[in-house]
mmCIF file of C-alpha atoms in Angstrom:
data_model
loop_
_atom_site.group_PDB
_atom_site.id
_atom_site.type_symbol
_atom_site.label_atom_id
_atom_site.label_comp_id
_atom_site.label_asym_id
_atom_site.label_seq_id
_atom_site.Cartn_x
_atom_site.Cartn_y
_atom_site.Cartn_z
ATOM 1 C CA UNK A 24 -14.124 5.509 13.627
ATOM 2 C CA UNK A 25 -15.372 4.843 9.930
ATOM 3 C CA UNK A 26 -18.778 5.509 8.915
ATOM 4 C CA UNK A 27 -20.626 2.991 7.596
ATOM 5 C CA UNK A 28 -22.130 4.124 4.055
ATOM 6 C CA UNK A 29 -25.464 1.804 3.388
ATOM 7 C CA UNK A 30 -27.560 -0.446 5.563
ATOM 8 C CA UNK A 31 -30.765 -2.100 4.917
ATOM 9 C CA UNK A 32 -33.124 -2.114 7.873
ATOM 10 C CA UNK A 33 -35.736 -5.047 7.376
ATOM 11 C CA UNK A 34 -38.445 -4.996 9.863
ATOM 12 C CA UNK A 35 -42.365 -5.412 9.199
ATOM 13 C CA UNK A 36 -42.957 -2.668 12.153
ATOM 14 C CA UNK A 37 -43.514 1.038 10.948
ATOM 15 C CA UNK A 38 -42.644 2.219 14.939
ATOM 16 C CA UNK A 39 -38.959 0.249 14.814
ATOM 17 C CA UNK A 40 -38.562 1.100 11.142
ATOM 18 C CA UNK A 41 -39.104 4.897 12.336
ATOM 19 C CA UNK A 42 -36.994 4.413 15.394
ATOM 20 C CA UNK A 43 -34.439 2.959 14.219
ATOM 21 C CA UNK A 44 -33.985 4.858 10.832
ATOM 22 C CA UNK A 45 -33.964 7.479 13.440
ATOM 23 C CA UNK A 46 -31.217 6.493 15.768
ATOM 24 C CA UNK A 47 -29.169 5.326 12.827
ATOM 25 C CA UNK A 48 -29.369 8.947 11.542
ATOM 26 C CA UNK A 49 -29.023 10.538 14.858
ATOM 27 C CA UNK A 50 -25.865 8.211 15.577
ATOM 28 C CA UNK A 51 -24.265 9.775 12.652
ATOM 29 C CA UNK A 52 -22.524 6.428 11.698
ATOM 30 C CA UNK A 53 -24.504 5.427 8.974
ATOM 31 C CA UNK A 54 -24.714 7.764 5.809
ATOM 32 C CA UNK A 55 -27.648 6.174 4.033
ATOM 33 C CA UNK A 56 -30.706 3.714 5.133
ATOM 34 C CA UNK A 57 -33.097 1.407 3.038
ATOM 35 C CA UNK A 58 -36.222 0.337 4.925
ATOM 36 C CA UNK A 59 -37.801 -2.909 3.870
ATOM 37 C CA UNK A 60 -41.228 -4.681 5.143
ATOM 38 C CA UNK A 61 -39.950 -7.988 4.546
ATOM 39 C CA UNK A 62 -37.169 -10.388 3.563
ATOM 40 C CA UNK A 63 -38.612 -10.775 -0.075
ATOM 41 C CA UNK A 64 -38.620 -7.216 -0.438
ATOM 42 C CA UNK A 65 -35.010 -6.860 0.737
ATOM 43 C CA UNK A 66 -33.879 -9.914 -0.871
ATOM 44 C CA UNK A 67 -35.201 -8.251 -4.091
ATOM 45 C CA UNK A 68 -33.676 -4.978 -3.812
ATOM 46 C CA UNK A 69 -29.949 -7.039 -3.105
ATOM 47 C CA UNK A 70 -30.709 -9.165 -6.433
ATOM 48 C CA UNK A 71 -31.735 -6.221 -8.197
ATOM 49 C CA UNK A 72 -28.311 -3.969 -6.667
ATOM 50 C CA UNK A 73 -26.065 -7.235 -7.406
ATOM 51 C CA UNK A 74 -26.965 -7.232 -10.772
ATOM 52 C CA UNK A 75 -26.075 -3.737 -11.612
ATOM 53 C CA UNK A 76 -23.528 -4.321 -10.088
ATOM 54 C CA UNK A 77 -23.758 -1.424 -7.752
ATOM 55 C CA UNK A 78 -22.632 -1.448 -4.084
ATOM 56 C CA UNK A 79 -24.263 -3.748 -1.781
ATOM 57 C CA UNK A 80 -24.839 -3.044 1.919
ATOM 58 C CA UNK A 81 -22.071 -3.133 4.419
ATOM 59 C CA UNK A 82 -24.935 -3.721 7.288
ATOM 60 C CA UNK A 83 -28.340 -5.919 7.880
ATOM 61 C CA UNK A 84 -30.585 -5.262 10.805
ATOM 62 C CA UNK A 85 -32.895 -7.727 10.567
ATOM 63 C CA UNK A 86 -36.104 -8.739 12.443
ATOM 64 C CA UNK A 87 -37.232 -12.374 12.179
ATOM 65 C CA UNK A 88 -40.787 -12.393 12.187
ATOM 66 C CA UNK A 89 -42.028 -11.029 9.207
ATOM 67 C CA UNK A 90 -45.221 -12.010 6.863
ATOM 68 C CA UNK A 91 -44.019 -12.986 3.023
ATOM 69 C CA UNK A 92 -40.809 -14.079 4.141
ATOM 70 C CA UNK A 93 -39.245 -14.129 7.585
ATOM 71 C CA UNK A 94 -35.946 -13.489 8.741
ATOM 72 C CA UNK A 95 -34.393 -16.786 8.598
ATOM 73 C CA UNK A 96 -35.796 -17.527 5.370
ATOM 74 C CA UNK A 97 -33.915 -14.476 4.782
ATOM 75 C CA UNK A 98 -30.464 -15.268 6.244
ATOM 76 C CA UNK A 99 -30.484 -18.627 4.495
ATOM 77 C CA UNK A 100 -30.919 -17.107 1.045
ATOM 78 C CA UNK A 101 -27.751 -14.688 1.414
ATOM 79 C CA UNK A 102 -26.097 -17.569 2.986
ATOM 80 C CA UNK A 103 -26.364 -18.983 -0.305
ATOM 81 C CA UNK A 104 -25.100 -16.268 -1.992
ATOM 82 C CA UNK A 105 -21.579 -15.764 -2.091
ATOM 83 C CA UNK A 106 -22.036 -12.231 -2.853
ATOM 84 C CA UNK A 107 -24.003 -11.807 -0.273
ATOM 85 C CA UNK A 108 -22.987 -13.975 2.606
ATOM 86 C CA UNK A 109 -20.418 -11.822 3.575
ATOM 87 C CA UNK A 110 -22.677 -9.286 4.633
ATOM 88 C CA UNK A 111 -22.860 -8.704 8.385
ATOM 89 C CA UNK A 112 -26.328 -8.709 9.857
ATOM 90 C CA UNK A 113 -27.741 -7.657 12.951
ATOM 91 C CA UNK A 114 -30.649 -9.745 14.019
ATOM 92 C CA UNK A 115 -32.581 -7.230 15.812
ATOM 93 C CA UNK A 116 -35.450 -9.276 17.350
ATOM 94 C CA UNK A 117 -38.096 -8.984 20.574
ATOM 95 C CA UNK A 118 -37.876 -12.559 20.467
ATOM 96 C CA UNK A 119 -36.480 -13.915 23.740
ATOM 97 C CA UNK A 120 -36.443 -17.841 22.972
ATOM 98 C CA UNK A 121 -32.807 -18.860 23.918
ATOM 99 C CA UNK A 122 -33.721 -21.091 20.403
ATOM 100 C CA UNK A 123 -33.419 -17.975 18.046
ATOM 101 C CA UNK A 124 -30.481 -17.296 20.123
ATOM 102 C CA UNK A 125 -28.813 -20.390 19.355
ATOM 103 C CA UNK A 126 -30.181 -20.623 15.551
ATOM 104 C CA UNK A 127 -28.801 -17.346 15.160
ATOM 105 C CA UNK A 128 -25.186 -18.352 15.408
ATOM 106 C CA UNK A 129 -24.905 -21.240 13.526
ATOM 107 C CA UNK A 130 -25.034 -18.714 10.716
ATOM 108 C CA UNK A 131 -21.191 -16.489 10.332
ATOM 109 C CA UNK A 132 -21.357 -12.843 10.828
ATOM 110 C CA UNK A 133 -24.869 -12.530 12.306
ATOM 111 C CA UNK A 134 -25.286 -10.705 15.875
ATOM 112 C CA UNK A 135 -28.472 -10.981 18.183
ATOM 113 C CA UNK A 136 -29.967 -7.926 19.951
ATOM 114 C CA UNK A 137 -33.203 -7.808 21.501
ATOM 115 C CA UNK A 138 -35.257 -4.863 20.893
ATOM 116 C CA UNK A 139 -35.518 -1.870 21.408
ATOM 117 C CA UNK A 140 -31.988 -0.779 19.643
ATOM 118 C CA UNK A 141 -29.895 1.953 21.130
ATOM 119 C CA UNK A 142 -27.294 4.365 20.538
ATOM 120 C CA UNK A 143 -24.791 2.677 22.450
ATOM 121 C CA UNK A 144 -25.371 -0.609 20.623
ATOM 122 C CA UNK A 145 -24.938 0.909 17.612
ATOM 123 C CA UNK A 146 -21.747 2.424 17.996
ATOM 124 C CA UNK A 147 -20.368 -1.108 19.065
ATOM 125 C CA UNK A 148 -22.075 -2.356 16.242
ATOM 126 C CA UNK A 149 -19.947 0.484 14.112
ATOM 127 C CA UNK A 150 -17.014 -0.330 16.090
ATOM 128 C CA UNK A 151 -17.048 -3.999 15.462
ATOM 129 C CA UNK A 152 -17.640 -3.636 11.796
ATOM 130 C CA UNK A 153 -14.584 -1.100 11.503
ATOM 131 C CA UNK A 154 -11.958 -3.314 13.430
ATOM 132 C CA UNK A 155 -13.157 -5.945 11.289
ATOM 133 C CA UNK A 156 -12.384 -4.159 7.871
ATOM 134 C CA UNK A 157 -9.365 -2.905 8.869
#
């Protein structure tokens, strides 16, 4: 199974950005994580990598509500971006409105899990993104 290299994790929660970093690592499927407190910050960080043209993530997790800018203000500014949009992202949510079930798939390549996240899910997750590459 391949090993995914880079994933951002973006997620306003220390405890799930601690957790999950953690299971990520512990999985051993992901080499590298970058935590972010919000979608601005992320958003920021993929502008900035983009422009130096230096590798972009192969994975989201993303939770969608976040202060400064929430997840689906998020998703539909690397919707926008073709460089961007083909970025898979996980929203990883505590939400349980069928709504941001159903919002969630109009948008390609975006998965909904409800919180908490756990080893199991991420190795489909991995599995998923592999067969999907390949």
């Amino acid at each position: 199974m391949k090993k995914i290299d880079f994933v951002f994790l973006v997620d306003d929660d220390a405890i799930v950005q601690f957790s999950v970093r953690r299971l990520l690592e512990k999985s051993g499927k992901v080499n590298s994580v970058a935590v972010f407190s919000n979608g601005e910050e992320a958003l920021m960080e993929l502008n900035h990598l983009q422009s130096n043209k230096a590798n972009l993530p192969e994975l989201i997790f993303l939770d969608l509500n976040m202060p400064v800018m929430d997840g689906w203000e998020f998703l539909e500014n690397i919707k926008s971006n073709s460089a961007c949009s083909k970025i898979p992202v996980v929203i990883l949510s505590s939400s349980i409105d069928p709504e941001d079930k159903q919002k969630a798939n109009l948008f390609d390549l975006t998965t909904f899990i409800g919180k908490p996240l756990s080893i199991s899910q991420i190795d489909s997750i991995v599995l998923e993104l592999s067969s999907s590459i390949e």
